[in-house]
Coordinates of C-alpha atoms in Angstrom, one line a residue:
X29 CA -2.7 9.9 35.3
X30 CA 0.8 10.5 35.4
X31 CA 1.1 6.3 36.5
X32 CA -0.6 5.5 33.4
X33 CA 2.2 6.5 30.9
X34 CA 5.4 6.5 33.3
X35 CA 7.2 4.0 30.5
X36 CA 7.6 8.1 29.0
X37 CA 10.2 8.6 31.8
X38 CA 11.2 6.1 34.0
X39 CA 14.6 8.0 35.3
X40 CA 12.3 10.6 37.8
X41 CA 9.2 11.6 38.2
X42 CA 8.0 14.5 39.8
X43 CA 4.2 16.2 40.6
X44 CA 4.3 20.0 41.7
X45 CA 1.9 23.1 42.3
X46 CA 2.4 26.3 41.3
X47 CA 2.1 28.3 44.1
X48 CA -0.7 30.8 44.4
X49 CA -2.3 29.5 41.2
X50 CA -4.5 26.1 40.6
X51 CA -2.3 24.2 38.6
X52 CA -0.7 21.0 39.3
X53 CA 1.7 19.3 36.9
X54 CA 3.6 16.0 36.5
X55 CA 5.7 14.7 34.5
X56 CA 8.1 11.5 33.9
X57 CA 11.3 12.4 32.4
X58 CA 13.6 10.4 30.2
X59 CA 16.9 12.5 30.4
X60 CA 18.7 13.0 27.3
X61 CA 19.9 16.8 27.6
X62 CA 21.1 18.0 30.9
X63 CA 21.0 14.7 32.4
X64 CA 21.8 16.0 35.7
X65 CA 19.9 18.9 36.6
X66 CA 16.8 18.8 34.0
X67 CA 14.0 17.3 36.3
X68 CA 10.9 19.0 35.4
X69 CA 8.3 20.3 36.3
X70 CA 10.8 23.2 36.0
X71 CA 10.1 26.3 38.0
X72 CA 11.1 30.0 37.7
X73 CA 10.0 33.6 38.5
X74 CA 6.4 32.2 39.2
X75 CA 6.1 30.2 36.4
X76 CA 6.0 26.6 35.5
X77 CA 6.7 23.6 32.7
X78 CA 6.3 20.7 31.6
X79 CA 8.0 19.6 28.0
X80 CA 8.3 16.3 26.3
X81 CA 10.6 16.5 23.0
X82 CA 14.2 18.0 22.5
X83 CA 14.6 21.7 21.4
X84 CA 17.4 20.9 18.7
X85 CA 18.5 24.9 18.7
X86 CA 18.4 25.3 22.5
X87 CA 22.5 26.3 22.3
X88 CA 21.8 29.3 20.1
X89 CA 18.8 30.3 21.9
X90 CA 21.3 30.3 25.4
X91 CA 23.5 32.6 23.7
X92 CA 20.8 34.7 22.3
X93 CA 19.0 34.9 25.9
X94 CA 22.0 34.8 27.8
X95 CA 23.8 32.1 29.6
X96 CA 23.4 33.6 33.0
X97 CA 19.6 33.6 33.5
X98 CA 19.7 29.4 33.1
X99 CA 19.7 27.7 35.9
X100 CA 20.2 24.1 34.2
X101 CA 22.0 22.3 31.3
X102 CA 18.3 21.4 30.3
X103 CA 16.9 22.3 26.8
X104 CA 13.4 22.7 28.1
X105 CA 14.5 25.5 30.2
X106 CA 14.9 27.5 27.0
X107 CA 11.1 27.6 26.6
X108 CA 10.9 29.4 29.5
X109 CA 12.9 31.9 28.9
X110 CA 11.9 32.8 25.4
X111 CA 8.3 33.1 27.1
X112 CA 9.4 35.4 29.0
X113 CA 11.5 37.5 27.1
X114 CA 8.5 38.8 25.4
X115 CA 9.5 38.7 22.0
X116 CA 7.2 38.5 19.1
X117 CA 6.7 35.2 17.8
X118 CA 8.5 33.4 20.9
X119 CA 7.3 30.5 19.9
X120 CA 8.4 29.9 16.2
X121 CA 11.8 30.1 17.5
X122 CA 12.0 26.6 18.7
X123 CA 13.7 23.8 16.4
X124 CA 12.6 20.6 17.2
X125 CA 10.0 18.1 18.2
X126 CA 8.1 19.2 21.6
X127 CA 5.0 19.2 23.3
X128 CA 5.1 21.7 26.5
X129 CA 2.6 23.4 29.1
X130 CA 3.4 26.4 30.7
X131 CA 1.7 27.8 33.6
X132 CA 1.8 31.8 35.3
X133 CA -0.8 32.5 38.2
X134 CA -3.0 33.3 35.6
X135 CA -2.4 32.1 32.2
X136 CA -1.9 28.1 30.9
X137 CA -0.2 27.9 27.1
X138 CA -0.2 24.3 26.0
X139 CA 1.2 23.8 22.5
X140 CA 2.6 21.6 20.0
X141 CA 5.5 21.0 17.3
X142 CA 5.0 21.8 13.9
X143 CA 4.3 18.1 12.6
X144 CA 2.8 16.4 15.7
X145 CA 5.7 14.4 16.3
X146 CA 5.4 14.5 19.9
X147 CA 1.5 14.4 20.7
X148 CA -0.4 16.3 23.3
X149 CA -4.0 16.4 24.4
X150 CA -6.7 18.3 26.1
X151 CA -9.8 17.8 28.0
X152 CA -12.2 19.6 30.0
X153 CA -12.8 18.9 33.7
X154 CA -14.6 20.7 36.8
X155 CA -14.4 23.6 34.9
X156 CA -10.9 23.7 34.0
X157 CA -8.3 22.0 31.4
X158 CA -6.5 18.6 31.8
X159 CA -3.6 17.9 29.6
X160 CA -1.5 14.8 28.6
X161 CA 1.1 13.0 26.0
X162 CA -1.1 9.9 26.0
X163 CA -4.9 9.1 25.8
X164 CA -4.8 6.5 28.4
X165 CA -4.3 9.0 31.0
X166 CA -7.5 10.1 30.6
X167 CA -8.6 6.8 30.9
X168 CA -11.4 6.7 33.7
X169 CA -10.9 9.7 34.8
X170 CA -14.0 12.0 34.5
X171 CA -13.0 14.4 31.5
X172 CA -15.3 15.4 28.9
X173 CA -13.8 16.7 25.1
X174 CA -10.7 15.2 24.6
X175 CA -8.9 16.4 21.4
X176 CA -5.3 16.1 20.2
X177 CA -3.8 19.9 20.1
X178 CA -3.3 19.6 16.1
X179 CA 0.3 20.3 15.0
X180 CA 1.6 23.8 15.1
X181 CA -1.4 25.1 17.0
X182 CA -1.1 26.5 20.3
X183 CA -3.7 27.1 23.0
X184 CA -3.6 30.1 25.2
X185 CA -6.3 30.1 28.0
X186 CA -5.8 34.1 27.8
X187 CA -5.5 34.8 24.0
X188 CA -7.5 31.2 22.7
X189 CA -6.4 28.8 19.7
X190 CA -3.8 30.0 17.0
X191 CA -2.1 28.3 14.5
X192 CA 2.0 29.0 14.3
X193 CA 2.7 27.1 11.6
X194 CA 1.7 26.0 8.1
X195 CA 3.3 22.9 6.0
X196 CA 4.9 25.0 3.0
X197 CA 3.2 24.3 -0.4
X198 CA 5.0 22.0 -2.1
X199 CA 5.8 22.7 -5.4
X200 CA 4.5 21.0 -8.4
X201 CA 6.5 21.2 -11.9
X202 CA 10.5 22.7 -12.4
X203 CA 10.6 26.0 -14.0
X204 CA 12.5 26.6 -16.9
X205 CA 16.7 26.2 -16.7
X206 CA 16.0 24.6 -13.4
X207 CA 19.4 23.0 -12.3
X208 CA 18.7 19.6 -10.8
X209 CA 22.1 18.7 -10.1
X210 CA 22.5 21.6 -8.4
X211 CA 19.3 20.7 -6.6
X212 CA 20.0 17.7 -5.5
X213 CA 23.4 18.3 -4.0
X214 CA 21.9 21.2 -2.1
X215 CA 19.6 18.6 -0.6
X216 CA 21.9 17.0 0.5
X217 CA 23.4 19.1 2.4
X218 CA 20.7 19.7 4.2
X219 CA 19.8 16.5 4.9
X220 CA 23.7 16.2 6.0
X221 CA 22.9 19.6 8.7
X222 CA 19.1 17.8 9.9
X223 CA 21.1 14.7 10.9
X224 CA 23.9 16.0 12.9
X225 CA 21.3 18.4 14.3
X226 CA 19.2 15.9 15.7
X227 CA 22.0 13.6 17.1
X228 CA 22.1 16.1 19.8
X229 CA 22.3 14.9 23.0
X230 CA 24.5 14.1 26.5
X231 CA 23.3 10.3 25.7
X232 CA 24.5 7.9 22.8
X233 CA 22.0 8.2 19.7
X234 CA 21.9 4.7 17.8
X235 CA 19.5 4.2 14.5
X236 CA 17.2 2.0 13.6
X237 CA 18.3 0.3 10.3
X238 CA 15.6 -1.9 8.0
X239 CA 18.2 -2.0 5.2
X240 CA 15.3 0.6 3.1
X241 CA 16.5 3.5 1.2
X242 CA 15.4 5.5 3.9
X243 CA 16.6 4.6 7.3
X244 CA 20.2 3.3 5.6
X245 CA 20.6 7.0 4.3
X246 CA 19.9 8.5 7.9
X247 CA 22.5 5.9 9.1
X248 CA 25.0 6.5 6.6
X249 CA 25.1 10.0 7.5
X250 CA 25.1 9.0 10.9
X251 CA 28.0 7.4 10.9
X252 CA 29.8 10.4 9.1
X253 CA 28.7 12.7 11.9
X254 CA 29.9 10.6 14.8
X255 CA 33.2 9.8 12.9
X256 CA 34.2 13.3 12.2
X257 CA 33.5 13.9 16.3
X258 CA 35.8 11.3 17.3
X259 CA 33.5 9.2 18.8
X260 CA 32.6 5.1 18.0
X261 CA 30.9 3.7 15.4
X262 CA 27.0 4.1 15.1
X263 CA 25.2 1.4 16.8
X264 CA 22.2 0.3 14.2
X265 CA 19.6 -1.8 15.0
X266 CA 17.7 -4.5 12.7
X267 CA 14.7 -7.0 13.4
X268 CA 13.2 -9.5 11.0
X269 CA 11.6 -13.1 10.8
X270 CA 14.3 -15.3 10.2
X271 CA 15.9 -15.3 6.8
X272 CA 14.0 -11.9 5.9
X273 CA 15.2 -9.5 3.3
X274 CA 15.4 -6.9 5.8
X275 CA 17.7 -8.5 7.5
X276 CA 19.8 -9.1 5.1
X277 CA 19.8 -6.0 4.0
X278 CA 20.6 -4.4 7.0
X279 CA 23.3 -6.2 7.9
X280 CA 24.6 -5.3 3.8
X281 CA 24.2 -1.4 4.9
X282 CA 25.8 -1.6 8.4
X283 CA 28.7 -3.3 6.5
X284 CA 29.4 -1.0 4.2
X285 CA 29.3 1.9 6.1
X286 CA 30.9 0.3 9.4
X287 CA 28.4 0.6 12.1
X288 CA 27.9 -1.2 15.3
X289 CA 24.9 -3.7 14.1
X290 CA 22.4 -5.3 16.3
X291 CA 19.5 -7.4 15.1
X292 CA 17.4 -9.6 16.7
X293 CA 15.2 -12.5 14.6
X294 CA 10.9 -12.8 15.8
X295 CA 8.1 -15.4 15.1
X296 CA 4.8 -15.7 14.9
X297 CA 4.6 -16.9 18.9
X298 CA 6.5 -13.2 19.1
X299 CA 3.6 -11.8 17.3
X300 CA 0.5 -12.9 19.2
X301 CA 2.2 -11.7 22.5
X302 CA 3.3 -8.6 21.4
X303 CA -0.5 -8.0 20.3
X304 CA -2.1 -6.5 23.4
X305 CA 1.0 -4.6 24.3
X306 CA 1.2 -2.7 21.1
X307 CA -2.7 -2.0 20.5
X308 CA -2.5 -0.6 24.6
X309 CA 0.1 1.2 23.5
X310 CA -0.3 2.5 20.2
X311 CA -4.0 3.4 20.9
X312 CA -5.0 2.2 17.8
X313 CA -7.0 -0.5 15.8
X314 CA -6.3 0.6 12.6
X315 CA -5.3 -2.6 10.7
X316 CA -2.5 -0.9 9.0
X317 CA -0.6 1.4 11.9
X318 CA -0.7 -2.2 13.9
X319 CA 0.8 -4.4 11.3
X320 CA 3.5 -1.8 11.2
X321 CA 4.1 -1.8 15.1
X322 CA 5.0 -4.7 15.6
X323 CA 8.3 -4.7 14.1
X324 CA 8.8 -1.1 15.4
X325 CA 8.2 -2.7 18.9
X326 CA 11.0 -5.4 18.3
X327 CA 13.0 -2.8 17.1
X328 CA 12.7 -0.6 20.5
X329 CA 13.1 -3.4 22.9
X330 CA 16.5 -4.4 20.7
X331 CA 17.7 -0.6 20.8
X332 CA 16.8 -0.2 24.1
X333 CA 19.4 -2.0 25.5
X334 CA 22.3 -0.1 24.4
X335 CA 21.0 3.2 24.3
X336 CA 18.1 5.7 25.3
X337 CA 17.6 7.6 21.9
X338 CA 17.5 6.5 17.9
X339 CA 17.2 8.0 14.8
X340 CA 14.6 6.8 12.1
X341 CA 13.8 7.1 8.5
X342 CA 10.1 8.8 8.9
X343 CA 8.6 11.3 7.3
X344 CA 11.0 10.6 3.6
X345 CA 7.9 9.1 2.3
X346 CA 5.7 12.0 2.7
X347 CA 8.4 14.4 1.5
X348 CA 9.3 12.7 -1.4
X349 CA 6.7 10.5 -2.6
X350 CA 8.0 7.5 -1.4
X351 CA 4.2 5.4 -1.1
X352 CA 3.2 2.5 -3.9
X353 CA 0.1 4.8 -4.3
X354 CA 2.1 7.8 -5.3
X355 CA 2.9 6.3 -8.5
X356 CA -0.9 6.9 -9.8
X357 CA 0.3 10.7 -9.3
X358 CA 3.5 10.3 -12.0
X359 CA 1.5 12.8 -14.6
X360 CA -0.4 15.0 -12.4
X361 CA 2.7 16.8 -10.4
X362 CA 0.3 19.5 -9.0
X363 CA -2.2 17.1 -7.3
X364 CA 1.3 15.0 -6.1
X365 CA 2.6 17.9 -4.8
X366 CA -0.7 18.8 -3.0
X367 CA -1.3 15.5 -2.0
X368 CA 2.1 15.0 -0.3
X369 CA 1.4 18.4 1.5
X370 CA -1.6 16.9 2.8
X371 CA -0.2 13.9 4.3
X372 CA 2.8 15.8 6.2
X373 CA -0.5 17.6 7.9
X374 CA -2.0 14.3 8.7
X375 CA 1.8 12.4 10.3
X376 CA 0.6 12.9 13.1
X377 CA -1.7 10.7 14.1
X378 CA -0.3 8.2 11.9
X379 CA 3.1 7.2 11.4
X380 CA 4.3 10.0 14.0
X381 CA 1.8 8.2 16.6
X382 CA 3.3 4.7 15.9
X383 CA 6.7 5.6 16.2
X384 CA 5.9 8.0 19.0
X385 CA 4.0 5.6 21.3
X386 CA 5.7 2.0 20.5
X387 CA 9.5 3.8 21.2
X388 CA 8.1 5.4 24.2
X389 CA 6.2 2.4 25.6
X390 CA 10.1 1.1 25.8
X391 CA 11.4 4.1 27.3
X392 CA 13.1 4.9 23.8
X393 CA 13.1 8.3 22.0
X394 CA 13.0 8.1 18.5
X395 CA 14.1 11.1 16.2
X396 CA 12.8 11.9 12.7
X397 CA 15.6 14.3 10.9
X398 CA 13.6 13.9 7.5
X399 CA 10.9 16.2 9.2
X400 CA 13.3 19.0 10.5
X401 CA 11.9 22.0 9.4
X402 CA 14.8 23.2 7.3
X403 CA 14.5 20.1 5.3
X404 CA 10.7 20.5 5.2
X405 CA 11.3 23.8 3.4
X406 CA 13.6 22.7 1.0
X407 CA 11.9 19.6 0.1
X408 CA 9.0 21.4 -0.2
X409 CA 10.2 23.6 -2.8
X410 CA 11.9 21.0 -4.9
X411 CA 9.1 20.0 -7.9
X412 CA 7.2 16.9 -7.1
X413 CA 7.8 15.9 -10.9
X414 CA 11.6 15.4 -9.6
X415 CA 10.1 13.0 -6.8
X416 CA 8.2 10.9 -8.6
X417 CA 10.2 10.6 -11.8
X418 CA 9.8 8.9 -14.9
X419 CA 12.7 6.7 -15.9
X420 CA 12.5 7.5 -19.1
X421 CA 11.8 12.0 -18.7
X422 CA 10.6 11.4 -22.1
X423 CA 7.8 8.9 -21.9
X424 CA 5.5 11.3 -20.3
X425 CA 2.4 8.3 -20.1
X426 CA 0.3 6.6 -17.3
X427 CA 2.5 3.5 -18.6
X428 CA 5.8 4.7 -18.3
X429 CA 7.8 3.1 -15.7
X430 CA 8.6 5.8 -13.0
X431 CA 10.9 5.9 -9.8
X432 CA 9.7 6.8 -6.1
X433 CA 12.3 9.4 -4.6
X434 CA 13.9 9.8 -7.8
X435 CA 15.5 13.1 -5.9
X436 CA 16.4 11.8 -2.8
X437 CA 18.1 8.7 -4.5
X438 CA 20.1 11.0 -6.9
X439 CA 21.4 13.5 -3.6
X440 CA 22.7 10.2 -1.7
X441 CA 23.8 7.7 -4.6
X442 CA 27.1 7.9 -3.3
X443 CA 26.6 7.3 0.8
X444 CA 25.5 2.9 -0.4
X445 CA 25.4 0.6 -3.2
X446 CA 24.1 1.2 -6.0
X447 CA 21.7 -1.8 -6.1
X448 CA 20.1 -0.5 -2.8
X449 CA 19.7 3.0 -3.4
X450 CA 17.6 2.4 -6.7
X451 CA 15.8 -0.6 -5.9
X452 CA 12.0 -0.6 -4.8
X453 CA 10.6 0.4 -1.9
X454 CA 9.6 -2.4 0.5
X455 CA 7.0 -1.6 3.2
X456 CA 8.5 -1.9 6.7
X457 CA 6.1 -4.6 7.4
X458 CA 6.9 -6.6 4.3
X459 CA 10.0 -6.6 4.3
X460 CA 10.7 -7.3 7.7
X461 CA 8.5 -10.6 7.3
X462 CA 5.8 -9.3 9.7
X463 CA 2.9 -9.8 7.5
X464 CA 3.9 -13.5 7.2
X465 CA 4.5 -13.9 11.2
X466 CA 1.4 -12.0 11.4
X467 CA -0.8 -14.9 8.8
X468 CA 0.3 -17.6 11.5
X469 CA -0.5 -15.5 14.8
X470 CA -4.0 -14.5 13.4
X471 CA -5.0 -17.9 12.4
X472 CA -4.5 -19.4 16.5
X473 CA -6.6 -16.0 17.4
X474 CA -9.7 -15.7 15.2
X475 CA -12.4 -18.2 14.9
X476 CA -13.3 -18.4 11.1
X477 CA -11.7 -16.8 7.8
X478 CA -8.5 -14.3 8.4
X479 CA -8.9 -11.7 6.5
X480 CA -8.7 -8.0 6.7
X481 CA -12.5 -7.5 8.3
X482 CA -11.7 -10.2 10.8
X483 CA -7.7 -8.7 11.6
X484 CA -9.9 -5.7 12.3
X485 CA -12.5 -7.0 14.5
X486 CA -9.7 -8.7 16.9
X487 CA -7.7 -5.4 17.3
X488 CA -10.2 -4.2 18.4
X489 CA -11.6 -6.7 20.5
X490 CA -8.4 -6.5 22.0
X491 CA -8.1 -2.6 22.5
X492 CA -11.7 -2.7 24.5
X493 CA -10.3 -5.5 26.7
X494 CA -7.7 -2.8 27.7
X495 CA -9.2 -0.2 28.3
X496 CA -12.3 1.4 30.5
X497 CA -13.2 3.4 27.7
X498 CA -12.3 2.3 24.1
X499 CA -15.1 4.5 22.4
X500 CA -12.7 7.1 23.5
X501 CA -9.6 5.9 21.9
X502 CA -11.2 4.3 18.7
X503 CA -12.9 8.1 18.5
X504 CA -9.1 9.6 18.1
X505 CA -7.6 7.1 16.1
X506 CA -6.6 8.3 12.5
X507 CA -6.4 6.6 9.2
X508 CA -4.2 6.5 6.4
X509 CA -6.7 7.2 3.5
X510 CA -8.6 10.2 5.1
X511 CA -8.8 12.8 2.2
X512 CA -6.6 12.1 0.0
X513 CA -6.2 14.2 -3.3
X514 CA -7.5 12.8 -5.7
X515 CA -5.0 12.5 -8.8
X516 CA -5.9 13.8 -12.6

């Protein structure tokens, strides 16, 4: 199993048994915090771990626990310690993304971070439970029930299933004397304090950089934070079909705000042999979550080589209404709001899944500091009527022209240029030129018309070619419509 998705973490791997107990754990570790003594599975006072993520607040926790029970410079080892210090609600003390198992003689607790962004599964076997990050690793091996832990939830095999966490409401209109310029500068300061929070790390954190509103504004900031420590510029990272406005957007953003910039042009040839890899990878047919791959992929193997860890822009969409389909929700701010809560629940196995598997297939961690949970709160409680915004406040009319983000736009219109921070929003795919690379590498693999039924069919034709058991991996996969609320 733990062969099957060693491109998680190819500096060490390690399999160990806890003594006196039947558990065996493995894991492949790509160190980013405590570099030199944070091999895992980590083992202490009878108990053992195994964590993928970063714990963001692990310095605070030290000093709450107390420096002198660590034996390591490792994050993860903070888990353990909080477990054991018996305190109430242990568990909603971590800040970050994670995915852990923890074993005594007698009890397992598996668990996962509030928004799924590092994934986690369970099965049942001989009687007992089998975890992993990836569905492959369950791939031929005799397990029955696989099911992704959901987001917040934690299983305990002592005290069952509960559920730590709950996406905040989001709210839906501003109450009277609401101060939006207030609001909005507020934001940004948090956004400012997420950032810096998740450039943590002993290893140099680059960003990707598609020239969008959202991955230039992580970038910006960024740059800020590695400035004011003294260190080099932030190394960002572009990819694009030659010519595409991503590109040159990118390379307009990195400019301006004096990174480090990397890009690297692909073609359709790119395409049709990145194919296999990212559907293997990504566990996925969906038409949409592989279009969007691709360039993710590019963008990994381009990062990749000058650094272990990068920032992204994921999760501003869902916070702030960032989709083309968010528009039809411009007059109904309750069903936006509710709608927007909905699809932070369902990240997951989405978005968080791409960026999650295609980053890790190339050894890569990518970070999401839109979905840290302080920001989550605050952008949560900031109207939905000030996300999706009529240009015109006045022309309250399913015809008025309105603006995606309006809020997040208004916080950061200083950081870029004017013309980029209130332009449209291009999909990733789009504007990267990937859906026209993709028209030429779909017509030299299927036989007959190329259209969205056959770009289906071939994905996953080519997921079952990989695979012992695709019925397993098409049964997980998510989709981006599922339940949707339904706008008034």
């Amino acid at each position: 199993m733990i062969d099957k998705i060693a491109h998680r973490g190819p500096d060490e791997v390690h399999v160990t048994t806890l003594a006196d107990a039947p558990v065996t754990m493995a894991h492949c570790r790509l160190s980013i915090i405590g570099t030199e003594d944070g091999a895992q599975p980590i083992r202490q006072a009878g108990n053992m771990l195994v964590a993928n993520g970063e714990i963001y607040n692990h310095a605070d926790l030290r000093a709450i626990l107390g420096e002198a029970a660590f034996e390591t410079a490792s994050d993860s080892e903070t888990i353990l310690h909080l477990f054991r210090s018996g305190r109430s609600r242990w568990i909603d003390r971590l800040d970050g993304m994670f995915a852990f198992v923890l074993a005594t003689k007698d009890r397992i607790i598996a668990t996962r971070d509030p928004l799924g962004i590092k994934p986690l599964y369970v099965a049942n076997m001989g009687g007992g439970a089998i975890f992993a990050s990836e569905l492959k690793a369950f791939d031929g091996v005799p397990v029955d029930g696989i099911e992704a832990i959901p987001p917040g939830h934690l299983i305990d095999s002592r005290d069952g299933w509960r559920q730590w966490y709950r996406t905040p409401q989001g709210a839906a209109s501003a109450e009277p004397g609401f101060d939006i310029g207030r609001a909005s500068r507020e934001l940004r300061l948090v956004l400012e304090a997420a950032v810096a929070k998740w450039m943590v790390a002993d290893v140099e954190v680059g960003s990707f950089l598609s020239g969008g509103l959202d991955s230039s504004i992580i970038a910006a900031i960024a740059q800020k934070v590695r400035l004011a420590q003294g260190l080099g510029p932030l190394k960002t990272f572009a990819v694009g079909t030659d010519g595409s406005p991503d590109l040159r957007a990118a390379r307009a953003v990195a400019a301006h705000i004096g990174a480090d910039h990397h890009e690297a042009v692909f073609t359709a040839q790119d395409v049709v042999g990145a194919l296999p890899h990212v559907i293997y990878h990504l566990e996925s047919a969906d038409v949409d979550l592989v279009r969007s791959a691709l360039p993710t992929l590019f963008a990994a193997r381009l990062a990749r080589a000058q650094v272990k860890a990068v920032l992204t822009g994921e999760g501003a969409d869902e916070l702030f209404a960032g989709y083309t389909y968010h528009h039809g929700y411009a007059d109904d701010p309750r069903a936006l709001a509710d709608e927007l809560t909905r699809s932070l629940g369902t990240m997951h196995n989405i978005n968080l899944q791409r960026v999650d598997r295609v980053t890790m297939s190339e050894s890569l961690e990518a970070r999401t500091p839109f979905l840290d949970r302080d920001l989550i709160d605050f952008a949560q409680s900031i109207p939905a009527e000030l996300k999706m915004r009529h240009t015109d406040p006045e022309a309250r009319d399913a015809t008025g022209p309105t603006t995606e983000k309006w809020i997040l736009r208004k916080a950061c219109e200083d950081l870029l240029p004017a013309d980029l921070v209130w332009r449209k929003k291009a999909q990733f795919d789009e504007g990267s030129g990937t859906v026209d690379a993709l028209s030429g590498a779909l017509a030299s693999l299927i036989d007959g018309p190329v259209n969205r039924q056959s770009e289906g069919a071939l994905y996953e034709r080519i997921l079952g070619e990989t695979y012992a058991d695709p019925d397993r991996i098409l049964a997980a996969a998510g989709t981006w419509e599922a339940d949707r609320v339904l706008g008034g």
